[in-house]
CSV table of C-alpha atoms and ligand atoms in Angstrom, one decimal:
chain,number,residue,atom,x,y,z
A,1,UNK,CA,116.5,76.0,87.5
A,2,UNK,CA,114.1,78.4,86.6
A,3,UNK,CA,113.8,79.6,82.8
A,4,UNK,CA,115.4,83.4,82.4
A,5,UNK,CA,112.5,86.0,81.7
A,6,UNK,CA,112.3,86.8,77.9
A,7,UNK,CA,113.9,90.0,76.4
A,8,UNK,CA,112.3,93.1,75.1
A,9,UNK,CA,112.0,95.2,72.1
A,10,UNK,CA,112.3,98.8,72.9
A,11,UNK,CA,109.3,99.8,71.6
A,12,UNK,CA,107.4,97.6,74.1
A,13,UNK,CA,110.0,98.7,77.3
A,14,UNK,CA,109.2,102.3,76.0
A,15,UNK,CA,105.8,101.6,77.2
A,16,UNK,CA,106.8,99.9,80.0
A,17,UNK,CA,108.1,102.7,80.9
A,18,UNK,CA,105.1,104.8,80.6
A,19,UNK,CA,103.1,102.2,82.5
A,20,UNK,CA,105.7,102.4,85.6
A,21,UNK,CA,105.6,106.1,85.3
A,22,UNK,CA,101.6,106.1,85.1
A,23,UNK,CA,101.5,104.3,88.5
A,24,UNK,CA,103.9,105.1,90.2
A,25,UNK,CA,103.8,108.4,92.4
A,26,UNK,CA,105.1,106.5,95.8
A,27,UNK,CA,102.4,106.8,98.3
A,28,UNK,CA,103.0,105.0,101.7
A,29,UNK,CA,102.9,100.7,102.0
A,30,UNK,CA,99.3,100.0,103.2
A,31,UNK,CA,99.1,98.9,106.5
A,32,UNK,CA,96.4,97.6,108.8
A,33,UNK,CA,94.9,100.2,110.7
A,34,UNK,CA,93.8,97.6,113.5
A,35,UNK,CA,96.1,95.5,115.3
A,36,UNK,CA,93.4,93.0,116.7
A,37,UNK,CA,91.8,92.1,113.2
A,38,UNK,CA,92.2,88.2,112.7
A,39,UNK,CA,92.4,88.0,109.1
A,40,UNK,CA,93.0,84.1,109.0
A,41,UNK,CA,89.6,83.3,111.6
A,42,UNK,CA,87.8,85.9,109.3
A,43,UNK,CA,89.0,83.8,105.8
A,44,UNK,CA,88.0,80.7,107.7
A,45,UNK,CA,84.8,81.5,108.6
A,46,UNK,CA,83.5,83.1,105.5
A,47,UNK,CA,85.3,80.9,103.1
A,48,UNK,CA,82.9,78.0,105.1
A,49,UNK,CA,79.8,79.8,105.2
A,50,UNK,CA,80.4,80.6,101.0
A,51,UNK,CA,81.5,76.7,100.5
A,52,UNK,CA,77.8,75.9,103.1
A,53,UNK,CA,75.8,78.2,100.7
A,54,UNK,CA,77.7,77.1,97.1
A,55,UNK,CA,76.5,73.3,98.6
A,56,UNK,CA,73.1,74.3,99.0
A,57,UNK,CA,72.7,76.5,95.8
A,58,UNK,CA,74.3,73.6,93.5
A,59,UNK,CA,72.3,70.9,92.1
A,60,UNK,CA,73.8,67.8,94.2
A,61,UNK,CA,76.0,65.2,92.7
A,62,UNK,CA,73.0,62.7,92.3
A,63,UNK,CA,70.6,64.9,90.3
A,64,UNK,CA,70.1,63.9,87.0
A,65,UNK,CA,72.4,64.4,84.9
A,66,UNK,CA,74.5,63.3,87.0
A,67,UNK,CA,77.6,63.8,84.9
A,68,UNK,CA,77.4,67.1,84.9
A,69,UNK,CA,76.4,67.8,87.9
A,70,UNK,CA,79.8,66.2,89.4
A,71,UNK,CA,81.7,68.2,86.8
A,72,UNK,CA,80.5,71.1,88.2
A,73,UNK,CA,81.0,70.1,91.4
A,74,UNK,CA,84.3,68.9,91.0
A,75,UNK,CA,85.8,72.2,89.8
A,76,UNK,CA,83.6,74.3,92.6
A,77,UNK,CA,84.8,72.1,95.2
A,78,UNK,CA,88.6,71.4,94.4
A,79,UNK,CA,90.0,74.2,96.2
A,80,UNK,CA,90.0,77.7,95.3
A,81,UNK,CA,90.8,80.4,96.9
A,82,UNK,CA,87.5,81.6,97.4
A,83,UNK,CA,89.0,85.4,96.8
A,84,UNK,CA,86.0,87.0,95.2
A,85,UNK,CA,83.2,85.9,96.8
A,86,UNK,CA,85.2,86.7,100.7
A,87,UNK,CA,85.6,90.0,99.2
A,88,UNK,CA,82.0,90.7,98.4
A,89,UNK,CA,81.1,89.5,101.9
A,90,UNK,CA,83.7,91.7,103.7
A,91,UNK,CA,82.2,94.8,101.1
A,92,UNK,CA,78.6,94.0,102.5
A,93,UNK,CA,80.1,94.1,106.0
A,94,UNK,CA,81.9,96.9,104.9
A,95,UNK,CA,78.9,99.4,104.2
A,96,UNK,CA,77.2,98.0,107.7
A,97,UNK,CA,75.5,94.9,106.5
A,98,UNK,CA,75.6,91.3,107.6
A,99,UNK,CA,76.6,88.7,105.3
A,100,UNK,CA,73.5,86.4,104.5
A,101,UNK,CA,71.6,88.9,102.0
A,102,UNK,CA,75.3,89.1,100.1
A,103,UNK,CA,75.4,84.9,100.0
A,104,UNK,CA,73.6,84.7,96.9
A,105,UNK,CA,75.7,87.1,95.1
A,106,UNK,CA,79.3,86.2,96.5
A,107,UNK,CA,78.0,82.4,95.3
A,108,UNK,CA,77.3,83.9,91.7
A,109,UNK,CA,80.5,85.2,91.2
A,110,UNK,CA,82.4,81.9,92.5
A,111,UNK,CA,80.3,79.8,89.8
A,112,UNK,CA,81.4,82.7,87.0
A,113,UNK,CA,85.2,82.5,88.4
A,114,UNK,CA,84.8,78.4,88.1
A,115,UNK,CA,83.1,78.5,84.6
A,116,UNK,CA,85.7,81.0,83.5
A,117,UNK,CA,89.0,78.4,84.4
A,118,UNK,CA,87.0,75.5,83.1
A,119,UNK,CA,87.1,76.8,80.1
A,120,UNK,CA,90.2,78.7,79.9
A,121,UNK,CA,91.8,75.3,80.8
A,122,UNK,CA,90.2,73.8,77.9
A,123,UNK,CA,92.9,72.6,75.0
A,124,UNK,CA,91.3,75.5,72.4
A,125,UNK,CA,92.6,78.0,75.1
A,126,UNK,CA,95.5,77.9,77.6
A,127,UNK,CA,95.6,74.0,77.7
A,128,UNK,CA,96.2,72.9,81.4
A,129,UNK,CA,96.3,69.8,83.0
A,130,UNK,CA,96.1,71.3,86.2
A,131,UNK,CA,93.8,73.8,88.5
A,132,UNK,CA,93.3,74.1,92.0
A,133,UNK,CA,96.1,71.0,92.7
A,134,UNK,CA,94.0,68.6,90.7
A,135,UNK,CA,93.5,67.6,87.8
A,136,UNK,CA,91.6,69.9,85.3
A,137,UNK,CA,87.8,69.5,84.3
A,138,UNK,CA,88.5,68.1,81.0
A,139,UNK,CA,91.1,65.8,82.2
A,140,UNK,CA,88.7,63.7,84.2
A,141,UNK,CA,85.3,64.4,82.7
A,142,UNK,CA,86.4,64.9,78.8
A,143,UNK,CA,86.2,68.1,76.6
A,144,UNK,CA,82.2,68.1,76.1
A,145,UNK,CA,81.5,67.7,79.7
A,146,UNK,CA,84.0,70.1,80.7
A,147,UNK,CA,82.8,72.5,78.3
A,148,UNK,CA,79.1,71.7,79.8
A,149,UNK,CA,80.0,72.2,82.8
A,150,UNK,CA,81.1,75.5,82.9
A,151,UNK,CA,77.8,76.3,80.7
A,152,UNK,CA,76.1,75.2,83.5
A,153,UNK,CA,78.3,77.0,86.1
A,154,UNK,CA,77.8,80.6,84.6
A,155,UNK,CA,74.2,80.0,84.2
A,156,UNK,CA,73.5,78.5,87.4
A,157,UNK,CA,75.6,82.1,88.8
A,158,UNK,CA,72.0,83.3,87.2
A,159,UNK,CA,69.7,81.5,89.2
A,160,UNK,CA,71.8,81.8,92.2
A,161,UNK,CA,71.9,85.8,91.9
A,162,UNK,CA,68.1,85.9,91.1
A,163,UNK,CA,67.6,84.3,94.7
A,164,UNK,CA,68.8,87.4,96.5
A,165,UNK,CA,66.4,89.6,98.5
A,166,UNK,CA,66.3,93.2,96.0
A,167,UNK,CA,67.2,96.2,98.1
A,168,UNK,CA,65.6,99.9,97.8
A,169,UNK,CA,68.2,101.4,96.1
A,170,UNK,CA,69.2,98.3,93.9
A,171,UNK,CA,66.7,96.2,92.0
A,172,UNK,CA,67.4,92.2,90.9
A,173,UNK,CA,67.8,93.9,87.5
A,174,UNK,CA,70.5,95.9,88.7
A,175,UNK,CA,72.3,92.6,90.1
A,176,UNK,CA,71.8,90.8,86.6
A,177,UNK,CA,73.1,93.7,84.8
A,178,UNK,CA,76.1,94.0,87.0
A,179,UNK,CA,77.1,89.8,87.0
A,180,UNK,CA,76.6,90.2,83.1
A,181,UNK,CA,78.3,93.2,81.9
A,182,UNK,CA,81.2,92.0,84.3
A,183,UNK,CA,81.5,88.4,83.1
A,184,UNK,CA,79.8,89.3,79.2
A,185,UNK,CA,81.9,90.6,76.0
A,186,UNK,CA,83.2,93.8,77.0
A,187,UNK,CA,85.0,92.8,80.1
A,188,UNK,CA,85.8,89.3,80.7
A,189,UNK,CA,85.5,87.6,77.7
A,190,UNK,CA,86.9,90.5,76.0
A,191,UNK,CA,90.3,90.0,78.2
A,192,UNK,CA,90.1,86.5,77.1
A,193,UNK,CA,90.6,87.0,73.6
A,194,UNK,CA,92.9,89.8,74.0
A,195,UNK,CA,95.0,87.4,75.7
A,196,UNK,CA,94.3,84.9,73.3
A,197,UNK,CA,95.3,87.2,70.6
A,198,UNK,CA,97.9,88.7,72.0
A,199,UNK,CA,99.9,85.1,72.3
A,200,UNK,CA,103.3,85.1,70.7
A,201,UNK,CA,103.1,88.8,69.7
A,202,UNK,CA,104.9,91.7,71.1
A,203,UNK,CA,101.7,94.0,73.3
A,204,UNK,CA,102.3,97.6,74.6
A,205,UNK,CA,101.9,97.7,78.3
A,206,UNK,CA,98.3,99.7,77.4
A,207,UNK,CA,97.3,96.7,75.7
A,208,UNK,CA,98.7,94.2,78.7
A,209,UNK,CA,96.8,96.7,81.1
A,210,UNK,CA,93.4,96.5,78.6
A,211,UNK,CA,94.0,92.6,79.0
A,212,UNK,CA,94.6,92.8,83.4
A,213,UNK,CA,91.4,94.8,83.5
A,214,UNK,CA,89.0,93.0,81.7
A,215,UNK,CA,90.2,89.5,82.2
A,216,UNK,CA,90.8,89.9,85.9
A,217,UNK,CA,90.2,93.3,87.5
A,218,UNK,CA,86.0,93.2,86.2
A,219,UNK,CA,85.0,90.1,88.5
A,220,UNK,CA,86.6,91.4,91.3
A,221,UNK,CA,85.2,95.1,90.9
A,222,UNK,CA,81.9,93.2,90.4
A,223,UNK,CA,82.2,91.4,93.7
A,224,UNK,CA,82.6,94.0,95.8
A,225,UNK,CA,80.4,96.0,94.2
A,226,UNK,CA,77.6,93.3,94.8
A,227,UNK,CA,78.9,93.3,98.3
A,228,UNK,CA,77.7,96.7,98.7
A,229,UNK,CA,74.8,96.4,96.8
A,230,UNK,CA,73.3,93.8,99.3
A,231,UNK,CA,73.4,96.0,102.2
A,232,UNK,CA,71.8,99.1,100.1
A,233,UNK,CA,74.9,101.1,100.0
A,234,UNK,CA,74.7,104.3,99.0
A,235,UNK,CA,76.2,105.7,95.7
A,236,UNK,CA,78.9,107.0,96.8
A,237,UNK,CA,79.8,103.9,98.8
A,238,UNK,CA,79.0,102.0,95.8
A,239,UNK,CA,81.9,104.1,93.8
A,240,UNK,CA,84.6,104.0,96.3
A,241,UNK,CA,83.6,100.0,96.4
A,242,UNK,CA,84.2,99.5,92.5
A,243,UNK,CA,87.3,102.3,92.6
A,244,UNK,CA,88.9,99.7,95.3
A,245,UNK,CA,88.0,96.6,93.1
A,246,UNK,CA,89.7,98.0,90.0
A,247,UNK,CA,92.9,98.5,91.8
A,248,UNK,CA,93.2,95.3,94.0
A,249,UNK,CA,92.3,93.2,90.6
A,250,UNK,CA,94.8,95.0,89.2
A,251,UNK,CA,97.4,94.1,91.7
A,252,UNK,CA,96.0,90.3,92.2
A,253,UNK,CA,97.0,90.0,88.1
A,254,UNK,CA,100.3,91.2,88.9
A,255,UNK,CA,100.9,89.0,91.8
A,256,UNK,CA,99.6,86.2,89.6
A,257,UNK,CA,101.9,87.0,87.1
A,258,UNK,CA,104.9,87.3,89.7
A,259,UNK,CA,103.8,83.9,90.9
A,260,UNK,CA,104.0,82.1,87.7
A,261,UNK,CA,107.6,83.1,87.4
A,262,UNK,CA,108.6,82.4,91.1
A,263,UNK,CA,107.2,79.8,92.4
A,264,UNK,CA,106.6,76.1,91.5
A,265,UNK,CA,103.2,74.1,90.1
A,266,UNK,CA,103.2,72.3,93.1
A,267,UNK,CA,103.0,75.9,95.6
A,268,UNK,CA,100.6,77.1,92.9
A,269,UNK,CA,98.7,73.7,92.7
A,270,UNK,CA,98.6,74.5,88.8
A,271,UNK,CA,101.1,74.8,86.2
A,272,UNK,CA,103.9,77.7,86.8
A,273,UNK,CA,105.7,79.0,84.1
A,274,UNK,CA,102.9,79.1,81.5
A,275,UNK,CA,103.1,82.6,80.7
A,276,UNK,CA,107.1,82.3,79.4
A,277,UNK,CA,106.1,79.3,77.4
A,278,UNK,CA,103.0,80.9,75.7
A,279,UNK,CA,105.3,83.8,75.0
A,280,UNK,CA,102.7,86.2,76.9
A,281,UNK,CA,103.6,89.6,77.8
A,282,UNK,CA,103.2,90.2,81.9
A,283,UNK,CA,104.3,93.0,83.9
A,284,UNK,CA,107.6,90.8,84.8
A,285,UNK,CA,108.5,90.7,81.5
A,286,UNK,CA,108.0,93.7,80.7
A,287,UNK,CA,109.3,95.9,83.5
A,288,UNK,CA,111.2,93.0,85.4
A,289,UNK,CA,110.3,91.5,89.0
A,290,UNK,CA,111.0,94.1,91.4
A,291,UNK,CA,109.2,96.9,89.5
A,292,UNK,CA,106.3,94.5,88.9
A,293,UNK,CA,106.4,93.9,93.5
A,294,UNK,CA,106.6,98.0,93.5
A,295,UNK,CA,103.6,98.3,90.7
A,296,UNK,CA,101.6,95.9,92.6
A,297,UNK,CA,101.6,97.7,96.2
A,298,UNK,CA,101.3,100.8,94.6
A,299,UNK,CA,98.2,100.0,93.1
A,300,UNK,CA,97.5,98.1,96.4
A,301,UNK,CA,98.2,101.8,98.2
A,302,UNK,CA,95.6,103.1,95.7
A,303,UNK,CA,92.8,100.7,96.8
A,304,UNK,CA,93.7,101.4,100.3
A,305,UNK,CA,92.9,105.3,99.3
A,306,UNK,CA,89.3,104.2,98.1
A,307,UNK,CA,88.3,103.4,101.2
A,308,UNK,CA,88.5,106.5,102.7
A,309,UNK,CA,84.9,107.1,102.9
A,310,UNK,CA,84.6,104.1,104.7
A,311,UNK,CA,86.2,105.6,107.9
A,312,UNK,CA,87.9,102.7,109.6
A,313,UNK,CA,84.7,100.3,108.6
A,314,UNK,CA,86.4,98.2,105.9
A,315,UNK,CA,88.8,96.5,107.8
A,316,UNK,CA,88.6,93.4,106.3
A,317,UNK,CA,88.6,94.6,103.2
A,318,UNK,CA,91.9,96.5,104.0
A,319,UNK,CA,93.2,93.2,105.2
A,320,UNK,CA,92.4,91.3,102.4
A,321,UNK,CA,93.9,93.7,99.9
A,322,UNK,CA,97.2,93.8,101.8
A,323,UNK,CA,97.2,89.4,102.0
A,324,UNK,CA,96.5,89.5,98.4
A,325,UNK,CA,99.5,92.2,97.5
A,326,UNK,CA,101.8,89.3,99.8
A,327,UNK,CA,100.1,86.3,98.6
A,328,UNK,CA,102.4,83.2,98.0
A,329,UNK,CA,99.8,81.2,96.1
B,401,GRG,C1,87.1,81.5,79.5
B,401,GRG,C2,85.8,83.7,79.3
B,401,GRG,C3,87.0,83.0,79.8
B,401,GRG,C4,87.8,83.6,80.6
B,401,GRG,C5,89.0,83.0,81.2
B,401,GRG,C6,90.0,83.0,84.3
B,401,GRG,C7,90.6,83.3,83.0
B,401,GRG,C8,89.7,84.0,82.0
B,401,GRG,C9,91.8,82.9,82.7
B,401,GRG,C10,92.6,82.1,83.6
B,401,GRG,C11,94.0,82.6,83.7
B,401,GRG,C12,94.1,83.9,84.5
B,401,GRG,C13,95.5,84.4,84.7
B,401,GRG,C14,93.1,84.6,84.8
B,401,GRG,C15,93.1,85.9,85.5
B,401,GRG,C16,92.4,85.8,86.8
B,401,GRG,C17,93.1,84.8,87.7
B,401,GRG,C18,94.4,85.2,88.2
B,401,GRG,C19,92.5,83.7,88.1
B,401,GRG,C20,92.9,82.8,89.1
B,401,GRG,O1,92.3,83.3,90.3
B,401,GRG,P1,92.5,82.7,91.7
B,401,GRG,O2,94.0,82.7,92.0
B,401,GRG,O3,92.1,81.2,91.5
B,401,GRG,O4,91.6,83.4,92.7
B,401,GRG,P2,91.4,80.2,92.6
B,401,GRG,O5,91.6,78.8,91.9
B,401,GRG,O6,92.1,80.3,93.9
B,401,GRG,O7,90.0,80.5,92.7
C-alpha cells in the first residue's frame, strides 16, 4: 500500500496557497495544433541520432583509463530519457535549422544531466541504489570512481560544446557561458543544496519553487536555448525559447514529484517514494495531487503561450511539452 502524503503546518499550506493562486489563472489544456505529427518516430529518431553522436564524442570503453571511461559510459548509456538534449534538437528545428550543428550542444547537456545524477546518487547526497533501472554508479564502480566519473562527464560536456560550429549572432563563448551559468552555483548546484538543506525542515512553497527552478527548470531552459542558438536564432526567438524552458522544467519537476508518489521503482526504474522518506517538501505535499496535475498543465499552458512567435514552427516542441505534462515515467 502506498505511504499517506505527510501533513502540513499552516504556515507552509498558507503559501501553498499563494503558489496555487500565483499560477493559476485557467488558460485552455494545450493541445497539438497538428494532427499528423508522430511524436513517438520523432523521439526515436533523435533519441538515436543523440545516443550515435554521445558514442562518438565519449572516450570509448577501452581508452585508458579504462575504469573511468566505462563508469561514464555506464551511466550515459543505461537509459535515460534523453529529454533535454531531444528538446534542444526539436528548438534548433524549431527556429528553421537542421539538427547536426545542435548535436554537440544537445550531447553537452546529456553529459551535465548524467554527471548531475551520478552525483546526486552518491551516499553524501540522496543515497540511491538505483537510476535509469540499473544499478547506480557507485554501486558498481565504488564512491571514488563514481565520483570521477561524473567529474569527467561535466567536463567532457566542455569539450563536447567547444566542438560546435560558432554562429554569427552567437559566439563559442556565448555557448560556454550558457552550459556554465546553467549547470554552475547559481542554478543547478545552487538547487542542489537548497534541496539538501531544505531536508527534514518545513520550506515555503517560494523556497520549493527557488529549489524546482534551479535544480531542474535551468538545464532544460539551457537546452533549448542552445537549440536555438545553433541555428542563429534571433533574440527574440532566443527569449520565447528560454521563457518555454522555464515553464516546461517547471512542470517536468512537478510531474517528477507526482511520480515519486504514484507510481512504483520498478515503472520509474529508480526508487519511488524518496521524497516522503527524506521528509522533502514537493508540490504534492504541499497542495495535494490533483492541484499539483492542475499546477503542472497550467504551467504546461504557459510554455505553450511562449511559442507564439514561433507560428506553427515548433511542433515538436509543443508535442514534447504536452508528453512530458502526461508522462508516466
Ligand atoms: C549533484 C549538482 C548536483 C545536482 C543534482 C539531478 C539532480 C541535481 C538531482 C536528482 C533528483 C532530481 C529530482 C532532479 C531534478 C531533475 C530531474 C527530475 C531529473 C531526472 O530527469 P529525467 O527524468 O531522468 O529526465 P533520465 O534518467 O530519464 O535522464
Amino acid at each position: 500500500m502506498r505511504k499517506p502524503l505527510p501533513t502540513i503546518g499552516p504556515s507552509l499550506a498558507a503559501s501553498a496557497e499563494f503558489l496555487y493562486n500565483a499560477v493559476m489563472p485557467v488558460q485552455r489544456a494545450p493541445r497539438l495544433s497538428s494532427g499528423s505529427f508522430d511524436l513517438n518516430r520523432y523521439l526515436d529518431a533523435r533519441t538515436a541520432a543523440v545516443n550515435g553522436a554521445l558514442d562518438r564524442f565519449l572516450p570509448k570503453a577501452t581508452t585508458k583509463p579504462a575504469t573511468i571511461h566505462q563508469a561514464m559510459r555506464y551511466s550515459l548509456f543505461a537509459g535515460g530519457k534523453r529529454l533535454r538534449p531531444v528538446l534542444c534538437l526539436a528548438a534548433a528545428e524549431a527556429c528553421g535549422g537542421a539538427i547536426e550543428p545542435a548535436l554537440p550542444l544537445a550531447c553537452a547537456v546529456e553529459c551535465i544531466h548524467t554527471y548531475s545524477l551520478i552525483h546526486d546518487d552518491l551516499p553524501a547526497m540522496d543515497d540511491d541504489d538505483y537510476r535509469r533501472g540499473k544499478l547506480t554508479n557507485h554501486k558498481v564502480f565504488g564512491e571514488g570512481i563514481a565520483v570521477l566519473a561524473g567529474d569527467g562527464l561535466l567536463t567532457q560536456a566542455f569539450e563536447v560544446a567547444a566542438q560546435c560550429l560558432g554562429w554569427p549572432r552567437y559566439s563559442h563563448r556565448d555557448v560556454v557561458r550558457e552550459l556554465a551559468e546553467a549547470a554552475g552555483s547559481l542554478q543547478l548546484i545552487a538547487g542542489q543544496v537548497a534541496d539538501l538543506e531544505g531536508e527534514g525542515r518545513k520550506i515555503s512553497a517560494a523556497q520549493l519553487r527557488y529549489i524546482h527552478e534551479r535544480k531542474t527548470s535551468a538545464l532544460l531552459r539551457c537546452s533549448v536555448r542552445l537549440g536555438g542558438m545553433s541555428a542563429d536564432c534571433t533574440a527574440a526567438q532566443l527569449e520565447a525559447l528560454g521563457d518555454f524552458g522555464y515553464h516546461v522544467g517547471l512542470a517536468f519537476q512537478i510531474i517528477d514529484d507526482i511520480l515519486d508518489v504514484t507510481r512504483t521503482s520498478e515503472q520509474l526504474g529508480k526508487t519511488a517514494g524518496k521524497d516522503i522518506a527524506a521528509q522533502k517538501a514537493t508540490y504534492p505535499s504541499i497542495v495535494g495531487l490533483e492541484k499539483s496535475r492542475k499546477i503542472a498543465a497550467e504551467l504546461t499552458a504557459r510554455a505553450f503561450a511562449a511559442l507564439k512567435p514561433f507560428r506553427g514552427q515548433a511542433i515538436a516542441l509543443e508535442a514534447l511539452a504536452e508528453y512530458l505534462l502526461k508522462r508516466d515515467r
